[in-house]
CSV table of C-alpha atoms and ligand atoms in Angstrom, one decimal:
chain,number,residue,atom,x,y,z
A,24,UNK,CA,0.0,0.0,0.0
A,25,UNK,CA,1.3,3.6,-0.7
A,26,UNK,CA,2.1,5.2,2.6
A,27,UNK,CA,4.0,8.3,1.7
A,28,UNK,CA,6.5,8.2,4.1
A,29,UNK,CA,7.8,6.4,7.0
A,30,UNK,CA,11.0,8.1,7.5
A,31,UNK,CA,11.6,10.1,10.5
A,32,UNK,CA,10.2,13.8,10.4
A,33,UNK,CA,13.6,14.9,11.3
A,34,UNK,CA,15.2,13.1,8.1
A,35,UNK,CA,17.0,15.8,6.0
A,36,UNK,CA,15.9,16.5,2.5
A,37,UNK,CA,17.6,14.3,0.1
A,38,UNK,CA,19.1,14.8,-3.3
A,39,UNK,CA,19.9,11.6,-5.4
A,40,UNK,CA,21.8,12.6,-8.2
A,41,UNK,CA,22.5,9.9,-10.7
A,42,UNK,CA,25.5,10.2,-13.3
A,43,UNK,CA,24.4,7.8,-16.4
A,44,UNK,CA,20.5,8.8,-15.3
A,45,UNK,CA,19.5,7.6,-18.7
A,46,UNK,CA,21.8,4.3,-19.0
A,47,UNK,CA,21.1,0.9,-18.8
A,48,UNK,CA,21.3,0.5,-15.2
A,49,UNK,CA,19.7,3.4,-13.9
A,50,UNK,CA,16.6,2.7,-16.2
A,51,UNK,CA,16.1,-1.0,-15.4
A,52,UNK,CA,17.0,-1.2,-11.8
A,53,UNK,CA,17.9,2.0,-10.2
A,54,UNK,CA,14.8,4.1,-11.1
A,55,UNK,CA,12.3,1.1,-10.4
A,56,UNK,CA,14.2,0.6,-7.3
A,57,UNK,CA,13.9,4.2,-6.0
A,58,UNK,CA,10.0,4.1,-7.1
A,59,UNK,CA,9.8,1.0,-4.8
A,60,UNK,CA,11.4,2.7,-1.7
A,61,UNK,CA,9.0,5.5,-2.5
A,62,UNK,CA,6.2,3.3,-2.3
A,63,UNK,CA,6.9,2.0,0.7
A,64,UNK,CA,7.7,5.3,2.6
A,65,UNK,CA,11.3,4.5,2.7
A,66,UNK,CA,12.6,7.7,1.0
A,67,UNK,CA,13.0,11.1,3.3
A,68,UNK,CA,10.4,13.7,2.8
A,69,UNK,CA,11.4,16.3,0.0
A,70,UNK,CA,13.4,13.7,-1.9
A,71,UNK,CA,14.7,14.9,-5.6
A,72,UNK,CA,16.3,12.5,-7.8
A,73,UNK,CA,18.2,14.3,-10.5
A,74,UNK,CA,19.3,12.3,-13.7
A,75,UNK,CA,22.5,13.3,-15.2
A,76,UNK,CA,23.4,12.2,-18.9
A,77,UNK,CA,24.7,13.6,-22.2
A,78,UNK,CA,21.6,13.2,-23.9
A,79,UNK,CA,19.2,16.4,-24.4
A,80,UNK,CA,16.1,15.6,-22.4
A,81,UNK,CA,13.9,18.3,-21.1
A,82,UNK,CA,12.5,17.6,-17.3
A,83,UNK,CA,9.5,16.5,-19.1
A,84,UNK,CA,11.0,14.2,-22.0
A,85,UNK,CA,13.1,12.6,-19.3
A,86,UNK,CA,10.0,11.8,-17.5
A,87,UNK,CA,8.3,10.5,-20.7
A,88,UNK,CA,11.6,8.2,-21.5
A,89,UNK,CA,11.2,6.9,-17.9
A,90,UNK,CA,7.4,6.4,-18.1
A,91,UNK,CA,8.4,4.4,-21.4
A,92,UNK,CA,11.5,2.4,-20.2
A,93,UNK,CA,11.3,2.2,-16.5
A,94,UNK,CA,7.7,1.6,-15.8
A,95,UNK,CA,7.8,-1.9,-17.4
A,96,UNK,CA,10.4,-2.9,-14.9
A,97,UNK,CA,8.0,-2.3,-12.1
A,98,UNK,CA,5.5,-5.4,-11.6
A,99,UNK,CA,2.0,-4.6,-12.1
A,100,UNK,CA,1.1,-5.6,-8.4
A,101,UNK,CA,3.5,-2.8,-7.4
A,102,UNK,CA,2.3,0.0,-9.6
A,103,UNK,CA,-0.1,2.4,-7.8
A,104,UNK,CA,-0.7,5.4,-10.1
A,105,UNK,CA,-1.0,7.8,-7.3
A,106,UNK,CA,2.6,7.0,-6.0
A,107,UNK,CA,4.1,7.0,-9.6
A,108,UNK,CA,2.6,10.6,-10.1
A,109,UNK,CA,4.4,11.4,-6.9
A,110,UNK,CA,7.5,9.5,-7.8
A,111,UNK,CA,7.6,11.3,-11.3
A,112,UNK,CA,6.9,15.0,-9.4
A,113,UNK,CA,10.8,14.2,-7.7
A,114,UNK,CA,12.7,13.8,-11.1
A,115,UNK,CA,14.7,16.5,-12.7
A,116,UNK,CA,17.2,15.7,-15.4
A,117,UNK,CA,20.6,17.7,-16.1
A,118,UNK,CA,22.0,17.5,-19.3
A,119,UNK,CA,25.8,17.6,-19.4
A,120,UNK,CA,29.1,15.9,-20.6
A,121,UNK,CA,30.9,14.4,-17.1
A,122,UNK,CA,33.9,15.9,-18.3
A,123,UNK,CA,32.6,19.6,-18.8
A,124,UNK,CA,33.4,22.0,-16.0
A,125,UNK,CA,30.1,24.2,-16.9
A,126,UNK,CA,27.9,21.2,-16.7
A,127,UNK,CA,28.8,20.9,-12.7
A,128,UNK,CA,28.1,24.6,-12.3
A,129,UNK,CA,24.5,24.0,-13.6
A,130,UNK,CA,24.1,21.1,-11.7
A,131,UNK,CA,25.1,22.7,-8.5
A,132,UNK,CA,22.7,25.3,-9.4
A,133,UNK,CA,19.8,22.7,-9.6
A,134,UNK,CA,20.7,21.0,-6.2
A,135,UNK,CA,19.7,22.6,-3.0
A,136,UNK,CA,21.5,24.0,-0.4
A,137,UNK,CA,21.2,22.2,3.1
A,138,UNK,CA,20.4,18.9,2.0
A,139,UNK,CA,22.1,15.4,2.0
A,140,UNK,CA,23.6,14.5,-1.4
A,141,UNK,CA,24.0,11.0,-2.5
A,142,UNK,CA,26.0,11.0,-5.8
A,143,UNK,CA,25.2,7.5,-7.7
A,144,UNK,CA,27.9,6.8,-10.2
A,145,UNK,CA,26.1,4.5,-12.9
A,146,UNK,CA,29.1,5.4,-15.4
A,147,UNK,CA,32.3,4.0,-16.7
A,148,UNK,CA,34.7,3.6,-13.7
A,149,UNK,CA,37.1,5.7,-16.3
A,150,UNK,CA,34.8,8.8,-15.2
A,151,UNK,CA,34.9,8.2,-11.5
A,152,UNK,CA,37.7,10.4,-10.7
A,153,UNK,CA,36.6,13.1,-13.2
A,154,UNK,CA,33.5,13.5,-11.8
A,155,UNK,CA,34.5,13.6,-7.9
A,156,UNK,CA,36.9,16.0,-8.8
A,157,UNK,CA,34.6,18.2,-10.7
A,158,UNK,CA,31.8,17.7,-8.0
A,159,UNK,CA,34.4,18.8,-5.1
A,160,UNK,CA,35.4,22.0,-7.2
A,161,UNK,CA,32.3,23.1,-7.6
A,162,UNK,CA,31.6,22.9,-3.7
A,163,UNK,CA,29.0,20.1,-3.4
A,164,UNK,CA,30.9,17.7,-1.5
A,165,UNK,CA,30.5,18.1,2.3
A,166,UNK,CA,30.1,16.0,5.4
A,167,UNK,CA,26.3,15.4,4.3
A,168,UNK,CA,27.5,13.9,0.8
A,169,UNK,CA,28.0,10.2,0.1
A,170,UNK,CA,28.9,8.6,-3.4
A,171,UNK,CA,27.9,5.1,-4.7
A,172,UNK,CA,30.3,3.8,-7.0
A,173,UNK,CA,28.9,1.0,-9.3
A,174,UNK,CA,31.1,-2.2,-10.2
A,175,UNK,CA,33.4,-2.9,-11.9
A,176,UNK,CA,35.7,-0.7,-9.7
A,177,UNK,CA,38.7,-0.9,-11.9
A,178,UNK,CA,39.9,-3.5,-14.3
A,179,UNK,CA,42.9,-4.6,-12.2
A,180,UNK,CA,44.3,-4.0,-8.9
A,181,UNK,CA,46.5,-0.8,-9.9
A,182,UNK,CA,43.4,1.0,-11.4
A,183,UNK,CA,41.2,0.1,-8.4
A,184,UNK,CA,43.8,1.7,-6.3
A,185,UNK,CA,43.8,4.8,-8.4
A,186,UNK,CA,39.9,5.0,-8.3
A,187,UNK,CA,39.8,4.6,-4.6
A,188,UNK,CA,42.7,7.4,-4.2
A,189,UNK,CA,41.2,9.8,-6.2
A,190,UNK,CA,37.4,9.3,-4.8
A,191,UNK,CA,39.2,9.0,-1.1
A,192,UNK,CA,40.8,12.8,-1.7
A,193,UNK,CA,37.0,14.1,-1.4
A,194,UNK,CA,35.2,11.6,0.3
A,195,UNK,CA,36.0,10.0,3.7
A,196,UNK,CA,35.8,6.1,3.6
A,197,UNK,CA,32.4,6.1,5.5
A,198,UNK,CA,30.9,8.2,2.7
A,199,UNK,CA,31.5,5.8,-0.1
A,200,UNK,CA,29.2,3.1,-0.9
A,201,UNK,CA,30.9,0.3,-3.3
A,202,UNK,CA,27.9,-1.6,-4.6
A,203,UNK,CA,28.0,-5.4,-5.2
A,204,UNK,CA,24.2,-6.0,-5.9
A,205,UNK,CA,24.8,-9.5,-4.7
A,206,UNK,CA,25.2,-8.2,-1.3
A,207,UNK,CA,21.6,-6.7,-1.5
A,208,UNK,CA,19.9,-9.7,-2.3
A,209,UNK,CA,17.8,-11.3,0.4
A,210,UNK,CA,18.9,-14.5,0.3
A,211,UNK,CA,22.5,-13.7,0.6
A,212,UNK,CA,21.8,-11.6,3.6
A,213,UNK,CA,20.1,-15.0,5.2
A,214,UNK,CA,23.5,-16.8,4.5
A,215,UNK,CA,24.5,-14.4,7.5
A,216,UNK,CA,21.5,-15.6,9.6
A,217,UNK,CA,22.0,-19.3,8.5
A,218,UNK,CA,25.5,-19.2,9.8
A,219,UNK,CA,25.4,-17.1,12.9
A,220,UNK,CA,22.0,-17.1,13.7
A,221,UNK,CA,22.1,-21.0,14.5
A,222,UNK,CA,24.1,-23.0,17.0
A,223,UNK,CA,24.0,-26.5,15.1
A,224,UNK,CA,25.9,-25.4,12.2
A,225,UNK,CA,29.0,-23.8,13.6
A,226,UNK,CA,30.7,-26.8,15.0
A,227,UNK,CA,30.6,-28.4,11.7
A,228,UNK,CA,31.6,-25.7,9.8
A,229,UNK,CA,35.2,-26.1,9.1
A,230,UNK,CA,37.8,-29.0,7.7
A,231,UNK,CA,37.7,-31.5,7.9
A,232,UNK,CA,34.0,-32.0,8.6
A,233,UNK,CA,33.2,-29.7,5.5
A,234,UNK,CA,35.1,-31.5,2.6
A,235,UNK,CA,34.6,-29.3,-0.4
A,236,UNK,CA,32.3,-26.0,-1.3
A,237,UNK,CA,31.1,-25.2,-4.5
A,238,UNK,CA,29.6,-22.1,-5.7
A,239,UNK,CA,27.7,-21.6,-8.9
A,240,UNK,CA,26.3,-18.5,-10.4
A,241,UNK,CA,24.9,-19.6,-13.8
A,242,UNK,CA,22.9,-17.4,-16.2
A,243,UNK,CA,20.8,-18.4,-19.4
A,244,UNK,CA,21.5,-14.7,-20.5
A,245,UNK,CA,24.3,-13.9,-23.1
A,246,UNK,CA,26.0,-10.8,-23.4
A,247,UNK,CA,23.0,-9.2,-25.4
A,248,UNK,CA,23.8,-5.4,-26.3
A,249,UNK,CA,26.5,-5.4,-23.4
A,250,UNK,CA,29.6,-6.5,-25.7
A,251,UNK,CA,31.1,-3.0,-25.6
A,252,UNK,CA,31.5,-3.3,-21.7
A,253,UNK,CA,31.9,-7.4,-21.5
A,254,UNK,CA,34.3,-8.0,-24.1
A,255,UNK,CA,37.2,-5.8,-22.4
A,256,UNK,CA,36.0,-7.3,-19.0
A,257,UNK,CA,35.2,-11.3,-19.2
A,258,UNK,CA,33.6,-13.5,-16.5
A,259,UNK,CA,36.4,-13.4,-14.0
A,260,UNK,CA,36.2,-9.8,-13.6
A,261,UNK,CA,32.5,-9.5,-14.1
A,262,UNK,CA,31.4,-11.8,-12.0
A,263,UNK,CA,33.8,-13.9,-10.0
A,264,UNK,CA,36.3,-11.1,-8.6
A,265,UNK,CA,33.3,-9.3,-6.7
A,266,UNK,CA,29.9,-11.5,-6.6
A,267,UNK,CA,31.2,-15.1,-6.0
A,268,UNK,CA,34.4,-13.9,-3.9
A,269,UNK,CA,31.6,-12.1,-1.6
A,270,UNK,CA,29.7,-15.4,-1.5
A,271,UNK,CA,32.8,-17.2,-0.6
A,272,UNK,CA,33.7,-14.6,2.2
A,273,UNK,CA,30.3,-15.1,3.9
A,274,UNK,CA,30.6,-19.0,3.8
A,275,UNK,CA,34.0,-18.8,4.8
A,276,UNK,CA,34.5,-15.8,7.5
A,277,UNK,CA,34.8,-15.8,11.3
A,278,UNK,CA,31.9,-14.9,13.1
A,279,UNK,CA,32.0,-11.1,13.4
A,280,UNK,CA,31.7,-9.5,16.7
A,281,UNK,CA,28.6,-7.7,15.7
A,282,UNK,CA,26.5,-6.3,12.5
A,283,UNK,CA,28.8,-3.1,12.8
A,284,UNK,CA,30.1,-2.5,9.0
A,285,UNK,CA,33.7,-2.7,10.1
A,286,UNK,CA,33.0,-5.8,12.3
A,287,UNK,CA,31.7,-7.7,9.1
A,288,UNK,CA,34.3,-6.3,7.0
A,289,UNK,CA,37.3,-7.1,8.7
A,290,UNK,CA,36.4,-10.7,8.7
A,291,UNK,CA,35.5,-10.9,5.1
A,292,UNK,CA,38.8,-8.9,4.5
A,293,UNK,CA,40.9,-11.7,6.3
A,294,UNK,CA,39.1,-14.2,4.1
A,295,UNK,CA,40.2,-12.5,0.9
A,296,UNK,CA,43.7,-12.3,2.3
A,297,UNK,CA,43.9,-15.9,3.1
A,298,UNK,CA,42.9,-17.1,-0.5
A,299,UNK,CA,45.9,-18.8,-2.0
A,300,UNK,CA,47.6,-17.0,-4.8
A,301,UNK,CA,48.0,-18.9,-8.0
A,302,UNK,CA,51.2,-19.5,-9.8
A,303,UNK,CA,51.0,-20.4,-13.5
A,304,UNK,CA,51.1,-24.2,-12.8
A,305,UNK,CA,48.0,-23.8,-10.4
A,306,UNK,CA,46.4,-21.5,-13.1
A,307,UNK,CA,47.0,-24.2,-15.7
A,308,UNK,CA,45.7,-26.9,-13.8
A,309,UNK,CA,43.2,-25.6,-11.6
A,310,UNK,CA,41.2,-22.7,-13.9
A,311,UNK,CA,39.2,-23.0,-17.0
A,312,UNK,CA,37.8,-20.7,-19.2
A,313,UNK,CA,35.1,-21.1,-21.8
A,314,UNK,CA,33.6,-19.2,-24.5
A,315,UNK,CA,29.9,-20.0,-25.8
A,316,UNK,CA,29.2,-21.3,-29.3
A,317,UNK,CA,26.3,-21.7,-30.9
A,318,UNK,CA,23.1,-23.7,-29.2
A,319,UNK,CA,19.7,-23.4,-27.7
A,320,UNK,CA,18.7,-22.0,-24.3
A,321,UNK,CA,15.1,-22.9,-23.3
A,322,UNK,CA,14.6,-24.0,-26.4
A,323,UNK,CA,15.5,-21.2,-28.7
A,324,UNK,CA,18.5,-21.1,-30.8
A,325,UNK,CA,21.0,-18.7,-29.7
A,326,UNK,CA,23.8,-17.0,-31.4
A,327,UNK,CA,27.8,-18.0,-30.6
A,328,UNK,CA,29.6,-15.0,-28.3
A,329,UNK,CA,31.8,-14.1,-31.4
A,330,UNK,CA,28.6,-13.2,-33.5
A,331,UNK,CA,27.2,-11.1,-30.6
A,332,UNK,CA,26.5,-7.7,-31.8
A,333,UNK,CA,29.8,-5.5,-30.8
A,334,UNK,CA,32.1,-8.7,-30.4
A,335,UNK,CA,35.4,-8.2,-32.1
A,336,UNK,CA,36.2,-11.1,-34.6
A,337,UNK,CA,38.4,-13.9,-33.0
A,338,UNK,CA,37.8,-12.3,-29.3
A,339,UNK,CA,39.4,-14.4,-26.6
A,340,UNK,CA,37.3,-13.0,-23.8
A,341,UNK,CA,35.9,-15.6,-21.2
A,342,UNK,CA,31.9,-15.8,-20.8
A,343,UNK,CA,32.7,-18.9,-18.4
A,344,UNK,CA,35.1,-19.4,-15.6
A,345,UNK,CA,35.6,-22.6,-13.3
A,346,UNK,CA,38.5,-22.8,-10.9
A,347,UNK,CA,39.7,-24.3,-7.7
A,348,UNK,CA,40.8,-22.1,-4.9
A,349,UNK,CA,41.7,-22.5,-1.0
A,350,UNK,CA,41.2,-20.3,2.1
A,351,UNK,CA,44.6,-20.8,3.8
A,352,UNK,CA,43.5,-20.8,7.4
A,353,UNK,CA,43.0,-23.2,10.4
A,354,UNK,CA,39.3,-23.7,9.6
A,355,UNK,CA,39.7,-24.3,5.9
A,356,UNK,CA,43.0,-26.0,5.7
A,357,UNK,CA,42.9,-28.0,2.3
A,358,UNK,CA,39.4,-27.5,1.5
A,359,UNK,CA,38.8,-26.9,-2.0
A,360,UNK,CA,36.4,-24.2,-2.9
A,361,UNK,CA,35.1,-24.6,-6.6
A,362,UNK,CA,33.8,-21.7,-8.0
A,363,UNK,CA,32.0,-21.4,-11.3
A,364,UNK,CA,30.1,-18.8,-13.1
A,365,UNK,CA,29.0,-18.7,-17.1
A,366,UNK,CA,26.5,-17.0,-19.4
A,367,UNK,CA,24.4,-18.8,-21.8
A,368,UNK,CA,24.2,-21.9,-19.4
A,369,UNK,CA,21.7,-24.6,-19.2
A,370,UNK,CA,19.7,-23.1,-16.4
A,371,UNK,CA,19.5,-19.8,-14.2
A,372,UNK,CA,21.3,-21.4,-11.0
A,373,UNK,CA,22.9,-19.4,-8.1
A,374,UNK,CA,23.8,-22.0,-5.4
A,375,UNK,CA,26.4,-23.2,-2.8
A,376,UNK,CA,26.9,-26.7,-2.2
A,377,UNK,CA,28.8,-27.7,1.2
A,378,UNK,CA,30.0,-31.4,1.2
A,379,UNK,CA,30.5,-33.0,4.7
A,380,UNK,CA,32.8,-35.7,5.4
A,381,UNK,CA,31.3,-39.5,5.2
A,382,UNK,CA,31.1,-41.5,8.3
A,383,UNK,CA,34.7,-42.5,9.1
A,384,UNK,CA,33.7,-46.2,8.7
A,385,UNK,CA,30.9,-47.9,7.1
A,386,UNK,CA,29.0,-50.7,8.7
A,387,UNK,CA,26.8,-51.0,5.8
A,388,UNK,CA,28.0,-53.2,3.2
A,389,UNK,CA,25.9,-51.8,0.0
A,390,UNK,CA,26.4,-47.9,1.0
A,391,UNK,CA,26.5,-45.9,-2.0
A,392,UNK,CA,29.5,-44.4,-2.8
A,393,UNK,CA,28.2,-41.0,-3.2
A,394,UNK,CA,28.6,-38.3,-0.3
A,395,UNK,CA,26.1,-39.2,2.4
A,396,UNK,CA,25.6,-35.5,3.6
A,397,UNK,CA,25.1,-32.2,1.7
A,398,UNK,CA,23.8,-28.7,2.6
A,399,UNK,CA,22.5,-27.3,-0.8
A,400,UNK,CA,21.8,-23.2,-0.2
A,401,UNK,CA,19.8,-22.4,-3.5
A,402,UNK,CA,20.1,-18.4,-4.0
A,403,UNK,CA,18.3,-18.2,-7.3
A,404,UNK,CA,15.8,-18.6,-9.2
A,405,UNK,CA,14.1,-20.0,-5.9
A,406,UNK,CA,15.1,-19.6,-2.3
A,407,UNK,CA,16.0,-22.8,-0.4
A,408,UNK,CA,18.2,-24.9,1.8
A,409,UNK,CA,18.5,-28.6,1.6
A,410,UNK,CA,20.1,-30.9,3.8
A,411,UNK,CA,20.8,-34.5,2.1
A,412,UNK,CA,21.1,-37.2,4.8
A,413,UNK,CA,21.0,-40.8,3.9
A,414,UNK,CA,17.8,-43.0,4.8
A,415,UNK,CA,16.9,-46.8,4.7
A,416,UNK,CA,14.8,-47.5,1.9
A,417,UNK,CA,11.8,-49.4,3.1
A,418,UNK,CA,12.0,-53.1,2.6
A,419,UNK,CA,13.8,-56.2,3.9
A,420,UNK,CA,17.5,-55.1,2.9
A,421,UNK,CA,19.3,-52.4,4.2
A,422,UNK,CA,19.5,-50.2,1.0
A,423,UNK,CA,20.5,-46.4,1.5
A,424,UNK,CA,19.5,-43.6,-0.3
A,425,UNK,CA,20.0,-40.0,0.0
A,426,UNK,CA,17.1,-38.0,1.0
A,427,UNK,CA,16.4,-34.1,1.5
A,428,UNK,CA,15.3,-32.2,4.1
A,429,UNK,CA,13.9,-29.4,2.7
A,430,UNK,CA,13.2,-25.8,3.8
A,431,UNK,CA,11.2,-23.7,1.2
A,432,UNK,CA,12.1,-20.1,2.4
A,433,UNK,CA,9.4,-18.7,-0.5
A,434,UNK,CA,6.6,-20.9,1.6
A,435,UNK,CA,7.9,-20.0,4.9
A,436,UNK,CA,7.9,-16.3,4.4
A,437,UNK,CA,5.1,-14.7,2.5
A,438,UNK,CA,6.4,-10.9,2.7
A,439,UNK,CA,7.3,-9.3,-0.2
A,440,UNK,CA,11.0,-9.5,-1.1
A,441,UNK,CA,12.6,-6.4,-2.1
A,442,UNK,CA,15.0,-6.4,-5.0
A,443,UNK,CA,18.8,-6.0,-4.1
A,444,UNK,CA,18.9,-2.5,-5.6
A,445,UNK,CA,16.0,-1.0,-3.5
A,446,UNK,CA,17.3,-2.9,-0.3
A,447,UNK,CA,20.8,-1.1,-0.9
A,448,UNK,CA,19.6,2.3,-1.8
A,449,UNK,CA,17.5,2.5,1.4
A,450,UNK,CA,20.9,1.6,3.0
A,451,UNK,CA,22.7,4.6,1.2
A,452,UNK,CA,19.7,6.7,2.4
A,453,UNK,CA,20.0,5.9,5.9
A,454,UNK,CA,23.7,5.5,6.0
A,455,UNK,CA,24.1,1.9,6.5
A,456,UNK,CA,27.7,0.7,5.4
A,457,UNK,CA,27.3,-3.2,6.4
A,458,UNK,CA,26.5,-4.6,3.0
A,459,UNK,CA,29.1,-2.4,0.6
A,460,UNK,CA,32.8,-3.2,-0.1
A,461,UNK,CA,35.2,-1.3,2.0
A,462,UNK,CA,38.6,-0.3,0.1
A,463,UNK,CA,40.8,-2.8,1.5
A,464,UNK,CA,38.4,-5.6,0.5
A,465,UNK,CA,38.0,-4.4,-2.8
A,466,UNK,CA,41.9,-4.2,-3.5
A,467,UNK,CA,42.1,-7.8,-1.5
A,468,UNK,CA,40.0,-9.3,-4.3
A,469,UNK,CA,41.7,-8.0,-6.9
A,470,UNK,CA,45.4,-8.9,-5.5
A,471,UNK,CA,43.8,-12.2,-5.8
A,472,UNK,CA,42.3,-11.9,-9.5
A,473,UNK,CA,45.4,-10.2,-10.9
A,474,UNK,CA,47.9,-12.9,-11.4
A,475,UNK,CA,44.9,-15.3,-12.8
A,476,UNK,CA,44.4,-12.6,-15.3
A,477,UNK,CA,48.0,-12.2,-15.8
A,478,UNK,CA,48.3,-16.0,-16.0
A,479,UNK,CA,46.0,-16.3,-18.7
A,480,UNK,CA,47.4,-13.8,-21.0
A,481,UNK,CA,50.9,-15.5,-20.5
A,482,UNK,CA,49.7,-18.9,-21.2
A,483,UNK,CA,47.9,-17.5,-24.2
A,484,UNK,CA,45.4,-20.1,-24.3
A,485,UNK,CA,42.1,-19.6,-25.9
A,486,UNK,CA,38.9,-19.9,-24.0
A,487,UNK,CA,37.6,-23.4,-24.5
A,488,UNK,CA,34.6,-23.6,-26.6
A,489,UNK,CA,31.2,-24.8,-24.9
A,490,UNK,CA,27.7,-25.4,-26.5
A,491,UNK,CA,25.4,-22.4,-25.5
A,492,UNK,CA,22.9,-24.3,-23.2
A,493,UNK,CA,25.1,-26.6,-21.7
A,494,UNK,CA,26.9,-26.8,-18.1
A,495,UNK,CA,30.3,-25.1,-19.6
A,496,UNK,CA,33.4,-26.9,-21.1
A,497,UNK,CA,34.0,-30.6,-20.6
A,498,UNK,CA,37.1,-29.5,-18.6
A,499,UNK,CA,35.1,-27.7,-16.2
A,500,UNK,CA,33.4,-31.2,-15.2
A,501,UNK,CA,36.9,-32.8,-15.2
A,502,UNK,CA,38.3,-30.1,-12.5
A,503,UNK,CA,36.1,-32.2,-10.0
A,504,UNK,CA,36.1,-35.4,-11.8
A,505,UNK,CA,39.9,-36.2,-11.0
A,506,UNK,CA,38.7,-36.0,-7.4
A,507,UNK,CA,35.7,-38.2,-7.8
A,508,UNK,CA,33.6,-35.4,-7.4
A,509,UNK,CA,31.0,-33.7,-9.7
A,510,UNK,CA,29.2,-30.1,-9.8
A,511,UNK,CA,25.6,-30.6,-8.2
A,512,UNK,CA,23.1,-29.0,-10.8
B,627,LIG,C1,26.2,-7.9,-12.9
B,627,LIG,C2,26.9,-8.4,-14.2
B,627,LIG,O1,26.8,-7.3,-12.0
B,627,LIG,O2,25.5,-9.2,-12.7
B,627,LIG,C3,26.0,-9.1,-15.1
B,627,LIG,O3,27.6,-7.2,-14.5
B,627,LIG,C4,25.2,-10.1,-14.8
B,627,LIG,O4,26.8,-9.7,-16.2
B,627,LIG,C5,24.7,-9.6,-13.2
B,627,LIG,O5,24.4,-10.7,-16.0
B,627,LIG,C6,23.9,-11.1,-12.7
B,627,LIG,O6,23.1,-10.6,-11.6
B,627,LIG,P1,21.9,-11.1,-11.2
B,627,LIG,O7,21.0,-10.6,-10.2
B,627,LIG,O8,20.7,-11.3,-12.6
B,627,LIG,O9,22.4,-12.6,-10.6
């Protein structure tokens, strides 16, 4: 129901200024998320949202553009005409080039005095420094400002450091919100509760009880119209360095002392710093790069990556990665963490699989050779937690089969689940940093990813082809197969 405002009366008015205000992310995710936040009374009174972009829109034309392009991303059940009309009244638009100092003066003229300002940089990271320098130069940055940085934050450690340094010249760390939208997903936040809100798992949550961990984020989509960005990025930078490593951190971290942003981020940082660095031999043996070829997804024929619009001929960019890594700590000594992510896979599936050790000795002569116990935490498309345990098949023999204790979180809770961007934008408005990456975390993640990227360049191997609609190249299955394991799908 449309509730107008639930923010405390004393909350300062907010100017949310979105660079890239007519771009893909703003249109598909940010504006619909801000509408939802408004609908549920989670924006401060007198909020204004100023889209900034190079396109020459008047305010009215921008409103029309969003009505045409953002509204379809709001579910019909969440659409309330009165709330939408009020939302549109909050909007404004400033046409400017991010490199043009005059534009910033016009922007400063549009923004109100005595308000909180949140600058959302939904642009190429190459512009982050220029934007921050210019905002500061025209007096728009003060103690009530915050800046939100979209990923990818750099393309390697050196560029990430450069950006962090430049942004840090104008914003204190407590004013910087580095977004990894996976941290805004309900299911990902629930992982913290699963681990630290329950007592039964903790004694088991270590080597050697846990034998291996698998993290899969598989997508059915291809690169679509994003080749311009994606071809220079690839799956390791686009998904593994951020989303998958953040999932790994939550699985592997020690219990934080509280939910304080730094308490949580300190623990995640320790995990990132403990990730085993790979040498050339490890890279050749323990990583698999793939690129999709022609195939079919959900019964529809799809193009190979090399024929997607904007992909340069003969591109070597990987659209799939699988790898094995280790967290070198007491808790995780010698436990392999298998990560994989790819586009144009058979199913959209994000899940974490925890394999537990088998009983040390079997008294059952016909025990199957599969793992007895496995915890499967499904994040997408549906949210569930399954614990596989062995049970006796009814009958006169002692045949054992794995069965699942199944917790279906969708039916356990009927409440609406906010989209990741809605939840994170509300955190920005309320100044809550726990679900954002700190500078040292980001740099530690790059320190782990850089040697892999450099190693691939040195090895000069082409990505392995895999048919669109499959689970990736055969080498991905072989990565686990050589240890008598397989991916859980
Ligand atoms: C983004 C990547 O960060 O995450 C995209 O840039 C990817 O390539 C997307 O498709 C996946 O997010 P989700 O929420 O759909 O799993």
